[in-house]
Amino acid sequence: MTIQTSKNIESGQGNISAARIHEYNSPLVIEDVQKPIISTPEGVLLKVGAAGLCHSDLHLIYGHWQKALPIKLPSIPGHEVAGWVEDTGISVPTSIKKGDLVAVFGGWGCGYCLYCKRGDEQMCQQAKWPGLSEYDGGFSEYILVPSYRFLVKPGEQPTLMKPEQIAPLTDAGLTPYRAIKKVRHLLGPNKFVAVVGIGGLGFYGTQYARIFGSGANVIAMDRSEAKLKMGTEIAGADFAVNISEPHEIKNKVKKITKGKGIDVILDTVGSENTINIGANSLSKSGTMVLVGLFGKEVKMPLFQTVLNEYQIYGSLWGNYNELCEVIELAKNGIIKHQVQKFSLSEVNEAIDLLVTGNIDGRAVIVP
Amino acid sequence: MTIQTSKNIESGQGNISAARIHEYNSPLVIEDVQKPIISTPEGVLLKVGAAGLCHSDLHLIYGHWQKALPIKLPSIPGHEVAGWVEDTGISVPTSIKKGDLVAVFGGWGCGYCLYCKRGDEQMCQQAKWPGLSEYDGGFSEYILVPSYRFLVKPGEQPTLMKPEQIAPLTDAGLTPYRAIKKVRHLLGPNKFVAVVGIGGLGFYGTQYARIFGSGANVIAMDRSEAKLKMGTEIAGADFAVNISEPHEIKNKVKKITKGKGIDVILDTVGSENTINIGANSLSKSGTMVLVGLFGKEVKMPLFQTVLNEYQIYGSLWGNYNELCEVIELAKNGIIKHQVQKFSLSEVNEAIDLLVTGNIDGRAVIVP
Amino acid sequence: MTIQTSKNIESGQGNISAARIHEYNSPLVIEDVQKPIISTPEGVLLKVGAAGLCHSDLHLIYGHWQKALPIKLPSIPGHEVAGWVEDTGISVPTSIKKGDLVAVFGGWGCGYCLYCKRGDEQMCQQAKWPGLSEYDGGFSEYILVPSYRFLVKPGEQPTLMKPEQIAPLTDAGLTPYRAIKKVRHLLGPNKFVAVVGIGGLGFYGTQYARIFGSGANVIAMDRSEAKLKMGTEIAGADFAVNISEPHEIKNKVKKITKGKGIDVILDTVGSENTINIGANSLSKSGTMVLVGLFGKEVKMPLFQTVLNEYQIYGSLWGNYNELCEVIELAKNGIIKHQVQKFSLSEVNEAIDLLVTGNIDGRAVIVP
Amino acid sequence: MTIQTSKNIESGQGNISAARIHEYNSPLVIEDVQKPIISTPEGVLLKVGAAGLCHSDLHLIYGHWQKALPIKLPSIPGHEVAGWVEDTGISVPTSIKKGDLVAVFGGWGCGYCLYCKRGDEQMCQQAKWPGLSEYDGGFSEYILVPSYRFLVKPGEQPTLMKPEQIAPLTDAGLTPYRAIKKVRHLLGPNKFVAVVGIGGLGFYGTQYARIFGSGANVIAMDRSEAKLKMGTEIAGADFAVNISEPHEIKNKVKKITKGKGIDVILDTVGSENTINIGANSLSKSGTMVLVGLFGKEVKMPLFQTVLNEYQIYGSLWGNYNELCEVIELAKNGIIKHQVQKFSLSEVNEAIDLLVTGNIDGRAVIVP
């Protein structure tokens, strides 16, 4: 049984422009699709203001995740979305109204399982993520959000915030935030924390390492001097280590940390290479948090893992409250943005630049 | 059996000048006393560089703690000490040597009980604190420290640090540090943390609230506009609330926190009045940490304590590792100092100024 | 706009019997009321199987909470409810179906605020608790639950569980559970944990102290020898301390704990007297968790609170996941029940017995 | 400078019998050696009552650790020791006196570094472990302990405890204790915890999983039916899974855990095989704690580690306070022992039985 549930019955009529995957490992097709219709009392229709482009989109588009995350094609990617409310379902409270600029929390959980009930909806077994499930994502003029409970209003001064600043916060800004929060109790005045990979996530991660570091020394690690510069000069890292020459890393780390090694490593890449660099750089009691998905395996030396009491954490995206906290940091000017804008028709160009490592910060599609 | 244990047998000969309590509630007597002698293999004799003056000293001198902390008079107060190594016991490692500038960790525990073995020597049931036990304190030209394990060497660049900067770190700097560490997991981007009393401890406490706040908003609370100015302009608080007019506090807090109240309150005063202010300012899930000892009782409304899940923590001084962390912050220039120097002969004058609230930051005796 | 939302349009017709507060401080009136109607797509109508009687009901009925928790009279109390599904709203998943025996989680939050989003719906600022808000409670033949998300199905073997066993778990069983979980990290082989008041909550609390104690010694404290016997012989406490003679308590505690005091105290009473007993029984680093609401104030000695680093926690009810855990314990036979059954017409008699301390375990109304 | 420091100057005279490594990968040589002499004021000479035989001893004897833990041969192994005080240094307090039965805490740290100062002396960079460093171990009639601070007196009722029960507690009993304490916050009523390898450590680990499990279901995993029987019938596991047939494990785990997997795995083996079994058995948010050292690498699938937020912890031995807690559990009869006794002359036979998996519980050398 379907019931008419939107407040404005005409909001879902007509066609809109969107970028879709038609087959894996091919360019996205920019084409007309039907405008989505609010189908639940809590649903909200948004006019997309901006949608970030993520390495996860590449994994999806290239078909790496056909088995792990099967979706039906054609499908619109884009799970990092901010936009304006266009119409609302009949149960949506009046605090969410037409014209509001909102961020979309993408971990759309069932609301009823252990994980949803503890507030980690992104961990839900039955989570449906926009652009990564049967729900279409944000590389489109409009997006349908199944419940207002997945929206965050940046609040009183929305004029200060543009959608292209908000959108990246919902994943590039959120994922390293959760990761750093998992280890904040390990940071402090005489600790060293490194962020590996100063791309979309690492740029924010470096800033969080400083903000949550409680006086810890922050090290940026990347193969690109330009990104290292961004890490130190904009994001606030104290040290930069170029990891393109593996044999020099150990000595550099030794020198910076006065021989003790790095206490906490946030790896936003997750390649065999970066995990190995981390494993060789950890201090006693050292901790590695993994959010990047480039590799296949986590490999650590057993003897050192036990004798040094290493800890290795996987960390997945972030939850709703964490997104609110990230947005609060942005509102208060505590974190900086670094975005490159592309129109919807330039989406394949943006993908190519991301693949070749030529995006500084986050690429954002502005339909 | 006593054994001659110092490396330099002559170090303990002759007389030195010191300030002693002869009877409670009277001025300290500045007089000649015997120079202390190293009597254990691990002992260290220090030439005092500086000794901070603390409200605890007032409680002691006025006899408030005759029952709780009985000591034998005459006695030299002063538990916040930094100085230069003069001589060392035969078991002291060579890394601690004559001329070194060191901070004295004052929580001299037994080393063998539950608390010492977990690293909280200041909590030891049999702790002997310098100037607050049978051990003489630092209002003296020399002080005997029973073990090198109670010393912290600020490290490679001691020339950057003067003893009058180091000494206050060992209590005024250490006590709010431990207190804030207890609650750092409760702080973050959309939280409010208040420090009540911007004196010797609160000045550091405000800085820690910022450093450990992870983006939290910091509120300084005091009755003195001068101290509030120090709290905001030097220590970095975002807001100041003058608490001299109780009826206005609630509204001010409401306005600053947008109605939700203060998440974490660090009370460095502990008077009936300040605890009551805190109890009325807490947010849901609000937490109060008490380090000040001015009052007799902690009183909280029961219904709100249960329904809002308040938490109240007492926090005692700090442990050795925490002192190392504080010193690291100072070495890296992350915390600022605010001290007023007095010579040993001016100690009673310093006491009077502290009693009347006329010390900005910490009073330090430089013998 | 109201929409017809139940699957069986006739479920809400006719009259039912219920016990209502008509004016404060008077007996409940047993009378006919209209059967409730499902008014939201997620709503569930339950035939009440059992509803526990709680000290909170007394506070409510006697008007103690007129200001703190104002409700419109007449009103049906009863926030500890289990029953069978009678009808479901159109959005309720088929896993919740007619005839299912379910427990009602009573912390009906907004689902959208900081607390709901972290899973602590009972902490929601706008929480509506059944029988303690505009929503009617369970002293009635039927109760309307606004969302299936507030129901817990005990699972595969419901035949093992009677509603009069399930109902008390939702508050008497849940409240001390959350309280003990807050302090489980403080318990262990050489620790002492005391439960004060072996009534409805304390009976469960004593069992949790044992289950979560990790080898800790459990002390039951009450003024009634019968209840102490229940605490030791049924709930598994290692020691019993009768607290009716205050001057003997200190010595008894000293003897049991070999002089060190009690590490963790769960106070299910919260009177001035019991809090004072707790304050005088705590060990160094001792912690008190308060769930009882009999008194007006929490009073602790300041000097000891700071020097011993006491911790005081308020704890409110429990959250949905915690209720699932409690039910799991019961399903696995790890916790025991102690209930006294009363029919709906005997509700005022049950109230009188509770007031005079003559209920062993929990009084449960079986309509 | 060496000073005569023992109370009884003759205690260190004469020869004693001991088992020594003369060359790696050869049987131990049982021979006469000089009785050790107390050389520091805090030292204690013990008559060995029992010394446990550990897989670490095998690694040492076979020369696997020549690089990682270089020692000078000949050397006496044995780091799990209990014995009677024979003589004490001049600074040893009178509470430790001749004839006392004591357990030896083996993590002999420097007492002054970050790790020692936080109470984790076994983590000390300069730790000297008996039998694994320049200090001789307990496969000998006498052992010299450098400080009384490394001794635990089981307390008032030593007659209840035999040295062969105490000795294994100091490693086999201590190592899994620390490991389980690291994850106790993850355990509870609807959780599953598995112990892999029901040998010396796993036998205790299974008991801790139950004691600290707070109602969690405990699974014993081993290749030997006899050991699984010990795990369920003596140590109290709820389920047993034979891991000798890898292809059946997944289904067995699925069935036991109703499809969700195991929440916490304590791996006391650490072989490539057992770690792989663990990696394939973990639930969402699953955690693996590694204490066994059989393999070379920890390998986990990256995608699952991130998406399921796995946690992997290394855990090293235990600290002094943890040993006190283990001994408390034993004193209170909460943990059971399973030891096989061998005389000093049978040490090589015991080694052979351990290598072939034919020791039930712990092998203990009783000189």
Coordinates of N, CA and C in Angstrom, one line a residue, chain C residues 156 177 184-190 211-215 217 258 324-325 328-329 332 334, chain D residues 156 177 184-190 211-215 217 258 324-325 328-329 332 334:
Chain C
E156 N 12.6 -16.3 20.7 CA 12.1 -17.6 20.2 C 11.3 -18.4 21.2
Y177 N 20.3 -2.0 36.2 CA 21.2 -2.5 35.1 C 22.1 -1.4 34.5
R184 N 30.9 -0.8 35.9 CA 31.5 -2.1 35.8 C 33.0 -2.1 35.7
H185 N 33.5 -1.1 35.1 CA 35.0 -1.0 34.9 C 35.7 -0.7 36.3
L186 N 34.9 -0.4 37.3 CA 35.5 -0.2 38.6 C 35.4 -1.4 39.5
L187 N 34.8 -2.4 39.0 CA 34.6 -3.7 39.8 C 35.7 -4.7 39.4
G188 N 35.9 -5.7 40.3 CA 36.9 -6.7 40.0 C 37.2 -7.5 41.3
P189 N 38.2 -8.4 41.2 CA 38.4 -9.3 42.2 C 38.6 -8.8 43.7
N190 N 39.2 -7.7 43.8 CA 39.4 -7.2 45.2 C 38.6 -6.0 45.5
I211 N 26.8 -10.4 38.7 CA 27.1 -10.8 37.3 C 28.1 -9.9 36.7
F212 N 28.1 -8.6 37.0 CA 29.0 -7.6 36.4 C 30.2 -7.4 37.3
G213 N 30.2 -8.0 38.5 CA 31.2 -7.7 39.5 C 32.6 -8.2 39.1
S214 N 32.7 -9.2 38.2 CA 34.0 -9.7 37.9 C 34.8 -10.2 39.1
G215 N 34.1 -10.8 40.0 CA 34.7 -11.4 41.2 C 34.6 -10.5 42.4
N217 N 33.1 -8.6 45.7 CA 32.3 -9.0 46.8 C 31.1 -8.1 46.9
K258 N 37.8 -5.1 55.4 CA 39.2 -5.1 56.0 C 39.7 -3.7 56.0
C324 N 17.1 -4.8 26.1 CA 17.3 -6.0 25.4 C 18.3 -6.9 26.1
E325 N 19.3 -6.3 26.7 CA 20.3 -7.1 27.5 C 19.7 -7.7 28.7
E328 N 17.7 -10.6 27.8 CA 18.5 -11.7 27.4 C 19.0 -12.4 28.7
L329 N 19.4 -11.7 29.7 CA 19.8 -12.3 31.0 C 18.6 -13.2 31.5
N332 N 18.0 -16.4 29.5 CA 19.0 -17.4 29.8 C 19.0 -17.9 31.2
I334 N 19.7 -16.3 33.9 CA 20.8 -15.7 34.7 C 20.3 -14.9 35.8
Chain D
E156 N 46.6 -13.7 54.0 CA 46.4 -14.3 55.4 C 46.4 -15.8 55.4
Y177 N 44.4 -12.8 31.7 CA 43.6 -11.9 32.6 C 43.7 -10.4 32.1
R184 N 36.6 -6.2 28.5 CA 35.5 -6.5 29.3 C 34.3 -5.6 29.0
H185 N 34.6 -4.4 28.6 CA 33.5 -3.4 28.3 C 32.7 -3.8 27.0
L186 N 33.3 -4.8 26.3 CA 32.6 -5.2 25.1 C 31.8 -6.5 25.3
L187 N 31.9 -7.0 26.5 CA 31.1 -8.2 26.8 C 29.8 -7.9 27.5
G188 N 28.9 -8.9 27.5 CA 27.6 -8.7 28.2 C 26.6 -9.7 27.8
P189 N 25.4 -9.6 28.2 CA 24.4 -10.6 28.1 C 24.2 -11.2 26.7
N190 N 24.2 -10.4 25.6 CA 24.0 -11.0 24.3 C 25.2 -11.1 23.4
I211 N 33.9 -15.1 34.1 CA 33.9 -14.2 35.2 C 33.7 -12.8 34.8
F212 N 34.4 -12.3 33.7 CA 34.3 -11.0 33.3 C 33.2 -10.8 32.2
G213 N 32.6 -11.9 31.8 CA 31.7 -11.9 30.6 C 30.4 -11.2 30.9
S214 N 30.0 -10.9 32.1 CA 28.7 -10.3 32.4 C 27.6 -10.9 31.7
G215 N 27.6 -12.2 31.7 CA 26.5 -12.9 31.1 C 26.8 -13.4 29.6
N217 N 28.1 -15.5 26.4 CA 28.3 -16.9 26.1 C 29.8 -17.2 25.8
K258 N 23.9 -17.7 16.2 CA 22.7 -17.4 15.4 C 23.0 -16.4 14.3
C324 N 47.9 -9.1 41.4 CA 47.2 -9.2 42.7 C 45.8 -9.6 42.5
E325 N 45.1 -9.1 41.5 CA 43.7 -9.4 41.3 C 43.6 -10.9 40.9
E328 N 43.9 -12.8 44.0 CA 42.6 -12.6 44.8 C 41.6 -13.6 44.3
L329 N 41.4 -13.7 43.0 CA 40.4 -14.7 42.5 C 40.8 -16.1 43.0
N332 N 40.0 -16.6 46.7 CA 38.5 -16.7 46.9 C 37.9 -18.0 46.2
I334 N 37.6 -18.6 43.2 CA 36.8 -18.3 42.0 C 37.4 -18.9 40.7

